[in-house]
Coordinates of C-alpha atoms and ligand atoms in Angstrom, one line a residue:
X707 CA 169.7 26.1 -97.1
X708 CA 171.5 26.9 -93.9
X709 CA 175.3 26.9 -93.4
X710 CA 177.0 23.7 -92.2
X711 CA 177.1 23.2 -88.5
X712 CA 179.8 21.4 -86.6
X713 CA 178.4 19.4 -83.6
X714 CA 180.9 17.8 -81.2
X715 CA 179.6 15.1 -78.9
X716 CA 181.7 14.6 -75.9
X717 CA 181.4 11.0 -74.5
X718 CA 180.6 7.8 -76.6
X719 CA 178.4 6.1 -74.0
X720 CA 174.6 5.4 -74.5
X721 CA 173.5 9.1 -74.5
X722 CA 176.4 10.1 -76.7
X723 CA 176.0 7.5 -79.3
X724 CA 172.2 8.0 -79.5
X725 CA 172.7 11.8 -79.9
X726 CA 175.5 11.3 -82.5
X727 CA 173.5 9.0 -84.7
X728 CA 170.4 11.1 -84.4
X729 CA 172.2 14.2 -85.5
X730 CA 173.1 12.6 -88.8
X731 CA 169.5 13.1 -90.0
X732 CA 170.7 16.3 -91.7
X733 CA 173.3 16.4 -94.4
X734 CA 174.3 20.0 -93.4
X735 CA 175.5 18.8 -89.9
X736 CA 179.0 17.4 -89.4
X737 CA 179.1 15.2 -86.3
X738 CA 182.3 14.4 -84.4
X739 CA 182.2 11.9 -81.4
X740 CA 185.0 12.3 -78.9
X741 CA 185.5 9.3 -76.7
X742 CA 188.7 8.0 -75.0
X743 CA 188.2 4.3 -76.2
X744 CA 187.8 3.0 -79.7
X745 CA 185.3 0.5 -78.5
X746 CA 181.9 1.1 -76.9
X747 CA 181.5 0.0 -73.3
X748 CA 178.3 -1.7 -72.7
X749 CA 178.3 -0.8 -69.0
X750 CA 175.2 -2.6 -68.0
X751 CA 177.2 -5.8 -68.6
X752 CA 180.2 -4.8 -66.5
X753 CA 179.3 -7.3 -63.6
X754 CA 179.3 -10.0 -66.2
X755 CA 182.9 -9.0 -67.1
X756 CA 183.8 -9.4 -63.5
X757 CA 182.0 -12.8 -63.5
X758 CA 183.5 -13.8 -66.7
X759 CA 180.5 -14.3 -68.8
X760 CA 180.8 -11.1 -71.2
X761 CA 183.6 -8.8 -72.3
X762 CA 181.0 -5.8 -72.0
X763 CA 182.3 -4.0 -75.1
X764 CA 180.7 -3.4 -78.5
X765 CA 182.4 -2.4 -81.8
X766 CA 181.4 1.0 -82.6
X767 CA 180.9 -0.1 -86.3
X768 CA 177.9 -2.0 -85.1
X769 CA 176.2 1.0 -83.4
X770 CA 177.7 4.2 -84.8
X771 CA 176.4 5.9 -87.9
X772 CA 179.0 5.9 -90.7
X773 CA 178.7 9.6 -91.1
X774 CA 179.8 10.2 -87.4
X775 CA 183.6 11.0 -87.1
X776 CA 185.0 9.2 -84.1
X777 CA 188.0 10.9 -82.4
X778 CA 189.6 8.6 -79.9
X779 CA 190.7 11.2 -77.2
X780 CA 189.6 13.0 -74.0
X781 CA 188.4 16.4 -73.7
X782 CA 190.2 18.2 -70.9
X783 CA 188.5 21.6 -71.2
X784 CA 185.4 23.2 -72.8
X785 CA 186.0 26.8 -73.7
X786 CA 182.5 28.1 -74.0
X787 CA 183.5 31.6 -75.1
X788 CA 185.6 30.4 -77.9
X789 CA 183.3 27.4 -78.8
X790 CA 186.2 24.9 -78.7
X791 CA 187.4 21.9 -76.8
X792 CA 190.9 21.1 -75.8
X793 CA 192.0 17.4 -76.3
X794 CA 194.2 15.4 -73.9
X795 CA 196.6 14.7 -76.8
X796 CA 196.9 18.4 -77.5
X797 CA 195.1 20.6 -80.1
X798 CA 191.7 22.0 -80.1
X799 CA 188.5 21.2 -81.9
X800 CA 185.9 24.1 -82.7
X801 CA 182.2 23.6 -82.7
X802 CA 178.9 25.3 -83.4
X803 CA 176.9 23.1 -80.9
X804 CA 178.3 20.8 -78.2
X805 CA 176.6 17.7 -76.5
X806 CA 178.1 16.9 -73.1
X807 CA 177.6 13.3 -72.4
X808 CA 180.6 12.2 -70.4
X809 CA 178.5 9.8 -68.1
X810 CA 179.6 8.6 -64.7
X811 CA 182.0 6.3 -62.9
X812 CA 182.8 5.0 -59.5
X813 CA 182.3 7.3 -56.6
X814 CA 185.2 7.9 -54.1
X815 CA 184.3 5.7 -51.2
X816 CA 185.6 8.1 -48.6
X817 CA 186.4 5.1 -46.3
X818 CA 189.9 4.6 -45.0
X819 CA 191.7 1.8 -47.0
X820 CA 189.0 1.7 -49.7
X821 CA 191.1 3.5 -52.5
X822 CA 194.0 1.0 -51.8
X823 CA 192.3 -2.2 -51.2
X824 CA 188.8 -2.3 -52.6
X825 CA 188.0 -2.7 -56.3
X826 CA 185.4 -0.4 -58.0
X827 CA 183.7 -1.7 -61.1
X828 CA 181.7 1.2 -62.6
X829 CA 184.2 1.6 -65.6
X830 CA 185.6 -0.8 -68.0
X831 CA 189.3 -0.7 -66.9
X832 CA 188.3 -1.1 -63.2
X833 CA 186.3 -4.2 -64.0
X834 CA 189.1 -5.5 -66.1
X835 CA 191.6 -5.0 -63.3
X836 CA 189.3 -7.0 -60.9
X837 CA 189.0 -10.1 -63.2
X838 CA 192.7 -11.5 -62.7
X839 CA 192.5 -10.7 -59.0
X840 CA 189.5 -12.9 -58.7
X841 CA 191.1 -15.6 -60.9
X842 CA 194.1 -15.5 -58.6
X843 CA 192.1 -15.9 -55.4
X844 CA 191.4 -19.3 -54.1
X845 CA 187.7 -20.7 -54.7
X846 CA 187.0 -20.3 -51.1
X847 CA 188.5 -16.8 -50.6
X848 CA 186.0 -14.6 -48.9
X849 CA 184.7 -11.9 -51.2
X850 CA 182.7 -8.7 -49.9
X851 CA 180.6 -6.8 -52.3
X852 CA 179.9 -3.3 -50.8
X853 CA 176.6 -1.6 -51.8
X854 CA 173.2 -3.3 -52.5
X855 CA 171.9 -1.3 -55.5
X856 CA 171.5 -3.1 -58.7
X857 CA 175.3 -3.2 -59.5
X858 CA 176.0 -4.7 -56.0
X859 CA 173.3 -7.2 -56.3
X860 CA 174.1 -8.3 -59.7
X861 CA 177.9 -8.6 -59.0
X862 CA 177.2 -10.6 -55.7
X863 CA 174.8 -12.9 -57.6
X864 CA 177.2 -13.4 -60.6
X865 CA 180.1 -14.5 -58.2
X866 CA 178.1 -16.5 -55.8
X867 CA 176.6 -18.5 -58.8
X868 CA 180.3 -19.1 -59.9
X869 CA 180.8 -20.6 -56.5
X870 CA 182.4 -17.8 -54.5
X871 CA 181.8 -17.2 -50.9
X872 CA 180.1 -13.6 -51.0
X873 CA 179.0 -11.3 -48.4
X874 CA 176.8 -8.4 -49.6
X875 CA 177.1 -5.4 -47.3
X876 CA 174.0 -3.3 -48.0
X877 CA 174.8 -0.1 -45.8
X878 CA 170.9 0.1 -45.5
X879 CA 168.3 -2.1 -47.2
X880 CA 168.8 -4.6 -49.9
X881 CA 167.8 -2.9 -53.2
X882 CA 166.6 0.4 -52.0
X883 CA 164.6 1.0 -55.3
X884 CA 162.7 -2.3 -55.0
X885 CA 159.2 -2.7 -53.6
X886 CA 159.2 -4.9 -50.5
X887 CA 157.7 -7.6 -52.7
X888 CA 160.6 -7.4 -55.1
X889 CA 163.1 -7.1 -52.3
X890 CA 161.8 -10.4 -50.8
X891 CA 162.1 -12.1 -54.1
X892 CA 165.8 -11.0 -54.4
X893 CA 166.5 -11.9 -50.8
X894 CA 165.2 -15.4 -51.5
X895 CA 167.5 -15.6 -54.4
X896 CA 170.4 -14.4 -52.5
X897 CA 169.8 -17.0 -50.0
X898 CA 169.8 -19.8 -52.6
X899 CA 172.9 -18.6 -53.9
X900 CA 174.5 -18.7 -50.4
X901 CA 175.1 -14.9 -50.4
X902 CA 175.4 -13.5 -46.8
X903 CA 173.3 -10.3 -46.9
X904 CA 174.1 -7.8 -44.2
X905 CA 171.3 -5.2 -43.9
X906 CA 170.7 -2.2 -41.6
X907 CA 172.4 1.1 -40.7
X908 CA 175.2 -0.8 -39.0
X909 CA 176.0 -2.9 -42.0
X910 CA 178.1 -0.2 -43.5
X911 CA 181.7 -0.6 -44.3
X912 CA 183.8 1.9 -42.3
X913 CA 187.3 0.6 -43.1
X914 CA 188.9 -1.7 -45.6
X915 CA 192.3 -3.5 -45.2
X916 CA 194.2 -6.0 -47.6
X917 CA 192.3 -8.9 -46.0
X918 CA 189.1 -7.5 -44.1
X919 CA 186.4 -4.9 -43.9
X920 CA 185.2 -3.2 -40.7
X921 CA 181.5 -2.5 -40.3
X922 CA 179.8 0.3 -38.5
X923 CA 179.0 -1.8 -35.4
X924 CA 182.6 -2.6 -35.0
X925 CA 182.6 -6.1 -36.5
X926 CA 185.5 -7.1 -38.7
X927 CA 184.9 -9.6 -41.5
X928 CA 187.6 -11.4 -43.4
X929 CA 187.5 -10.3 -47.1
X930 CA 190.2 -11.3 -49.4
X931 CA 188.7 -9.4 -52.3
X932 CA 186.5 -6.3 -51.6
X933 CA 184.4 -5.0 -54.4
X934 CA 183.0 -1.4 -54.1
X935 CA 179.8 -0.8 -56.0
X936 CA 178.2 2.0 -53.8
X937 CA 177.6 5.1 -55.6
X938 CA 178.3 6.9 -59.0
X939 CA 180.3 10.1 -59.5
X940 CA 180.5 12.2 -62.6
X941 CA 183.7 13.7 -64.3
X942 CA 184.5 17.2 -63.2
X943 CA 184.9 18.4 -66.8
X944 CA 181.9 20.9 -66.8
X945 CA 183.0 22.4 -63.4
X946 CA 186.6 22.6 -64.5
X947 CA 185.6 24.5 -67.7
X948 CA 183.7 27.0 -65.5
X949 CA 180.1 25.8 -66.4
X950 CA 177.3 25.6 -63.8
X951 CA 176.9 22.3 -62.3
X952 CA 174.8 20.7 -59.5
X953 CA 176.5 19.7 -56.3
X954 CA 177.6 16.4 -57.8
X955 CA 179.1 18.0 -60.9
X956 CA 176.4 17.3 -63.5
X957 CA 176.0 20.0 -66.0
X958 CA 173.0 22.2 -65.1
X959 CA 170.5 22.8 -67.8
X960 CA 167.0 23.8 -68.4
X961 CA 164.2 21.3 -69.5
X962 CA 165.4 21.3 -73.1
X963 CA 168.8 20.1 -71.7
X964 CA 170.5 23.3 -72.7
X965 CA 173.3 24.6 -70.4
X966 CA 172.0 27.3 -68.2
X967 CA 175.1 29.3 -69.3
X968 CA 175.3 28.7 -72.9
X969 CA 172.7 28.0 -75.6
X970 CA 175.5 26.2 -77.7
X971 CA 176.1 23.5 -75.0
X972 CA 173.4 20.7 -74.5
X973 CA 173.8 17.8 -72.0
X974 CA 172.6 14.2 -71.8
X975 CA 172.8 11.1 -69.7
X976 CA 174.3 10.7 -66.3
X977 CA 176.2 13.8 -66.5
X978 CA 173.1 16.1 -66.9
X979 CA 171.1 17.8 -64.3
X980 CA 168.0 19.2 -66.0
X981 CA 166.5 21.9 -63.9
X982 CA 168.7 20.7 -60.9
X983 CA 166.1 17.7 -60.8
X984 CA 168.4 14.9 -62.4
X985 CA 166.8 11.7 -63.4
X986 CA 168.0 8.4 -62.0
X987 CA 171.5 7.5 -63.4
X988 CA 170.7 4.8 -65.8
X989 CA 170.9 3.6 -69.3
X990 CA 167.1 3.7 -69.3
X991 CA 167.3 7.5 -69.0
X992 CA 170.5 8.1 -70.9
X993 CA 169.3 7.0 -74.3
X994 CA 166.1 9.0 -74.4
X995 CA 168.1 12.0 -73.0
X996 CA 170.7 11.5 -75.8
X997 CA 167.8 11.5 -78.4
X998 CA 166.3 14.7 -76.7
X999 CA 169.7 16.5 -76.7
X1000 CA 170.1 15.8 -80.4
X1001 CA 166.5 17.1 -81.0
X1002 CA 167.4 20.3 -79.1
X1003 CA 170.4 21.0 -81.3
X1004 CA 168.6 20.2 -84.5
X1005 CA 165.7 22.4 -83.4
X1006 CA 168.3 25.3 -82.8
X1007 CA 169.9 24.7 -86.2
X1008 CA 166.4 24.9 -87.7
X1009 CA 165.7 28.2 -85.7
X1010 CA 162.9 26.5 -83.8
X1011 CA 162.2 26.3 -80.0
X1012 CA 163.3 23.0 -78.7
X1013 CA 160.8 20.8 -76.8
X1014 CA 161.3 20.0 -73.1
X1015 CA 162.3 16.6 -72.0
X1016 CA 159.8 13.7 -71.3
X1017 CA 161.0 10.7 -69.3
X1018 CA 159.0 7.5 -68.8
X1019 CA 160.6 4.8 -66.7
X1020 CA 159.6 1.2 -66.7
X1021 CA 161.4 0.0 -63.5
X1022 CA 164.5 -1.8 -62.8
X1023 CA 165.7 -4.9 -64.4
X1024 CA 168.4 -6.9 -62.3
X1025 CA 170.1 -10.0 -63.2
X1026 CA 170.5 -12.5 -60.3
X1027 CA 173.0 -15.0 -62.0
X1028 CA 172.9 -16.1 -65.5
X1029 CA 169.4 -17.9 -65.4
X1030 CA 167.5 -15.7 -62.8
X1031 CA 166.5 -12.2 -62.7
X1032 CA 163.9 -9.7 -61.7
X1033 CA 162.0 -7.0 -63.6
X1034 CA 160.8 -4.7 -60.9
X1035 CA 158.0 -2.5 -62.5
X1036 CA 157.5 1.0 -61.6
X1037 CA 155.2 4.1 -62.0
X1038 CA 156.5 6.0 -65.1
X1039 CA 157.7 8.6 -62.7
X1040 CA 160.2 6.0 -61.4
X1041 CA 158.9 4.7 -58.1
X1042 CA 158.5 0.9 -57.8
X1043 CA 155.1 -0.7 -57.6
X1044 CA 154.1 -4.0 -56.1
X1045 CA 154.5 -6.1 -59.3
X1046 CA 157.5 -7.8 -60.6
X1047 CA 158.5 -10.8 -62.7
X1048 CA 161.2 -12.9 -61.5
X1049 CA 162.9 -16.3 -61.9
X1050 CA 163.8 -17.5 -65.4
X1051 CA 161.4 -15.1 -67.1
X1052 CA 163.1 -12.2 -65.3
X1053 CA 166.4 -13.4 -66.6
X1054 CA 165.0 -13.6 -70.1
X1055 CA 163.6 -10.0 -69.7
X1056 CA 167.0 -8.7 -68.7
X1057 CA 168.8 -10.4 -71.5
X1058 CA 166.3 -8.8 -73.9
X1059 CA 166.8 -5.4 -72.3
X1060 CA 170.6 -5.7 -72.6
X1061 CA 170.4 -6.8 -76.3
X1062 CA 167.7 -4.2 -77.0
X1063 CA 169.9 -1.3 -75.9
X1064 CA 172.5 -2.2 -78.6
X1065 CA 169.6 -2.8 -81.1
X1066 CA 168.2 0.7 -80.4
X1067 CA 171.6 2.3 -80.9
X1068 CA 172.2 0.4 -84.2
X1069 CA 168.7 1.1 -85.5
X1070 CA 169.3 4.8 -85.0
X1071 CA 172.7 4.5 -86.7
X1072 CA 170.9 3.0 -89.8
X1073 CA 167.8 5.1 -89.7
X1074 CA 168.5 8.5 -87.8
X1075 CA 165.4 9.9 -86.3
X1076 CA 163.6 6.6 -85.9
X1077 CA 163.8 6.4 -82.1
X1078 CA 160.7 7.8 -80.4
X1079 CA 160.7 6.8 -76.7
X1080 CA 161.8 10.1 -75.6
X1081 CA 158.6 11.6 -76.9
X1082 CA 156.4 9.4 -74.7
X1083 CA 155.0 11.5 -71.8
X1084 CA 156.2 10.6 -68.2
X1085 CA 153.0 12.1 -66.9
X1086 CA 152.5 15.1 -64.7
X1087 CA 154.9 14.1 -61.9
X1088 CA 157.8 16.1 -63.2
X1089 CA 155.8 19.3 -63.6
X1090 CA 154.8 18.9 -60.1
X1091 CA 158.3 18.4 -58.9
X1092 CA 159.3 21.6 -61.0
X1093 CA 156.5 23.5 -59.4
X1094 CA 157.3 22.4 -56.0
X1095 CA 161.0 23.5 -56.5
X1096 CA 160.1 26.9 -57.8
X1097 CA 158.5 28.6 -54.8
X1098 CA 161.4 27.4 -52.6
X1099 CA 163.7 28.8 -55.2
X1100 CA 162.1 32.2 -55.1
X1101 CA 162.1 32.2 -51.3
X1102 CA 165.8 31.4 -51.2
X1103 CA 166.4 34.2 -53.8
X1104 CA 164.8 36.7 -51.7
X1105 CA 166.6 35.3 -48.7
X1106 CA 169.9 35.8 -50.5
X1107 CA 169.1 39.5 -51.1
X1108 CA 167.5 38.9 -54.5
X1109 CA 170.4 36.9 -55.9
X1110 CA 168.7 34.5 -58.4
X1111 CA 169.3 30.8 -57.5
X1112 CA 168.9 27.8 -59.5
X1113 CA 166.7 24.9 -58.9
X1114 CA 169.8 22.7 -58.1
X1115 CA 170.0 24.3 -54.6
X1116 CA 166.6 23.1 -53.6
X1117 CA 166.8 19.4 -53.5
Ligands
FAD2317 C1 177.7 -3.0 -63.5 C2 176.5 -1.9 -64.0 C3 175.3 -2.4 -64.3 C4 174.3 -1.4 -64.7 N1 173.0 -1.9 -65.1 C5 172.2 -0.9 -65.5 C6 170.9 -1.4 -65.9 O1 170.6 -2.6 -65.9 N2 170.0 -0.5 -66.3 C7 170.3 0.8 -66.4 O2 169.4 1.5 -66.9 N3 171.6 1.2 -66.0 C8 172.4 0.5 -65.6 N4 173.7 0.9 -65.2 C9 173.9 2.4 -65.3 C10 174.3 2.8 -66.7 O3 175.4 2.1 -67.2 C11 174.7 4.4 -66.7 O4 173.8 5.0 -66.1 C12 174.8 4.6 -68.2 O5 176.2 4.1 -68.6 C13 174.9 6.2 -68.4 O6 175.0 6.4 -69.7 P1 175.9 7.7 -70.3 O7 175.8 7.7 -71.8 O8 175.3 8.9 -69.6 O9 177.4 7.5 -69.8 P2 178.4 6.4 -70.0 O10 177.8 5.1 -70.6 O11 179.2 6.3 -68.8 O12 179.3 7.0 -71.1 C14 180.1 8.2 -71.1 C15 181.2 8.2 -72.0 O13 181.9 9.4 -71.8 C16 183.3 9.2 -72.0 N5 184.0 10.3 -71.3 C17 184.1 10.6 -70.0 N6 184.9 11.7 -69.9 C18 185.2 12.1 -71.1 C19 186.0 13.2 -71.6 N7 186.5 14.1 -70.8 N8 186.2 13.3 -73.0 C20 185.6 12.3 -73.8 N9 184.8 11.3 -73.4 C21 184.6 11.2 -72.1 C22 183.4 7.8 -71.2 O14 184.7 7.2 -71.3 C23 182.3 7.0 -71.6 O15 182.6 6.3 -72.8 C24 174.6 0.0 -64.9 C25 175.9 0.4 -64.6 C26 176.9 -0.5 -64.1 C27 178.3 -0.1 -63.7

């Protein structure tokens, strides 16, 4: 019998909850989950919160194992040398192993006026702040959604279906991930909903005012409510704590998700950068990464060598209002293929996915160790990418006078 191990999971999102639940497999592991809120944010429904069809929260009692101690607080610093974290409310908590799962939020738009006048929605409080603003705006008020990734598309569709006059400014193409066939389907649906879709390099917002947006080609569009969905950023906790990160601030790990600085720190979800080749920021990756992170910690406790990550993607599932959606299928290495399911069936699939996420977490809370998707092979592609990154890495190391560099510098 080994000694009791204290594991702290920082961040109670998809990755953190999966990891915390899975760690309860062992009676000699004490699991503490630190999260700033006492409720779980179901982020994949935040556009529904904006549209008024869901509150995008789930009670932790539904999805978190009873043996996990939930501490409602924020970690302000990780002291790797002392193996402790500092909490925002004061005090420190010590650990034997730490799982870093602080997720992501809205990126700084870096556009004049956006911080003051545009509404980001990647976080719960941001989406909640926007709701009354929309309620107060007249039904005909022009609404601009900036960014045509899945969050922008879903938000534009949700609001247009509710009768809003929506312009979607893509800053490039509509749904960059989508296969051209999938993109045509989404474009048709947007047209049906009356969304004005502005595509192309000039359809880029360069300034935001209280009642308008300016585009790259000099046009000014009236916009009473401007919603910013372009890009995710990650918390700077790892960098602030002196840990190695990629350029975006994701914790840099090896393929077992272990920090390149410290074997007692493991990362998962949007805030992890395995081998400097991070996976697409998504719930789809966060849950298996959470399971993998827990398995890595459990292997270390057992004195075994942890396994490297697998990741298999299915595609991208986008709601296009409440009754329509699209499931864009992909190669398992996350590149869209020419097959999708759209219309009502697409919407049903999206709903199954959203409910399935909560079910997966709840199932793992009741029967820790039962989740298996992170063991399914994602094929040879990741190995190819890692191999392709390595020679460049070595060349750069030579160029930098034999100073070793990590794969993060290669992208
Ligand atoms: C509107 C919208 C729709 C989306 N739709 C999809 C979709 O359909 N499919 C899909 O795959 N992905 C989707 N995503 C992306 C997905 O939500 C994220 O990729 C996912 O939430 C990442 O999971 P995570 O566990 O890494 O982080 P998160 O879910 O962001 O959780 C991180 C947690 O850590 C907490 N935290 C942060 N800092 C600290 C700290 N210092 N101390 C303690 N706790 C901290 C946060 O408050 C949060 O609770 C969508 C996102 C949005 C915004």
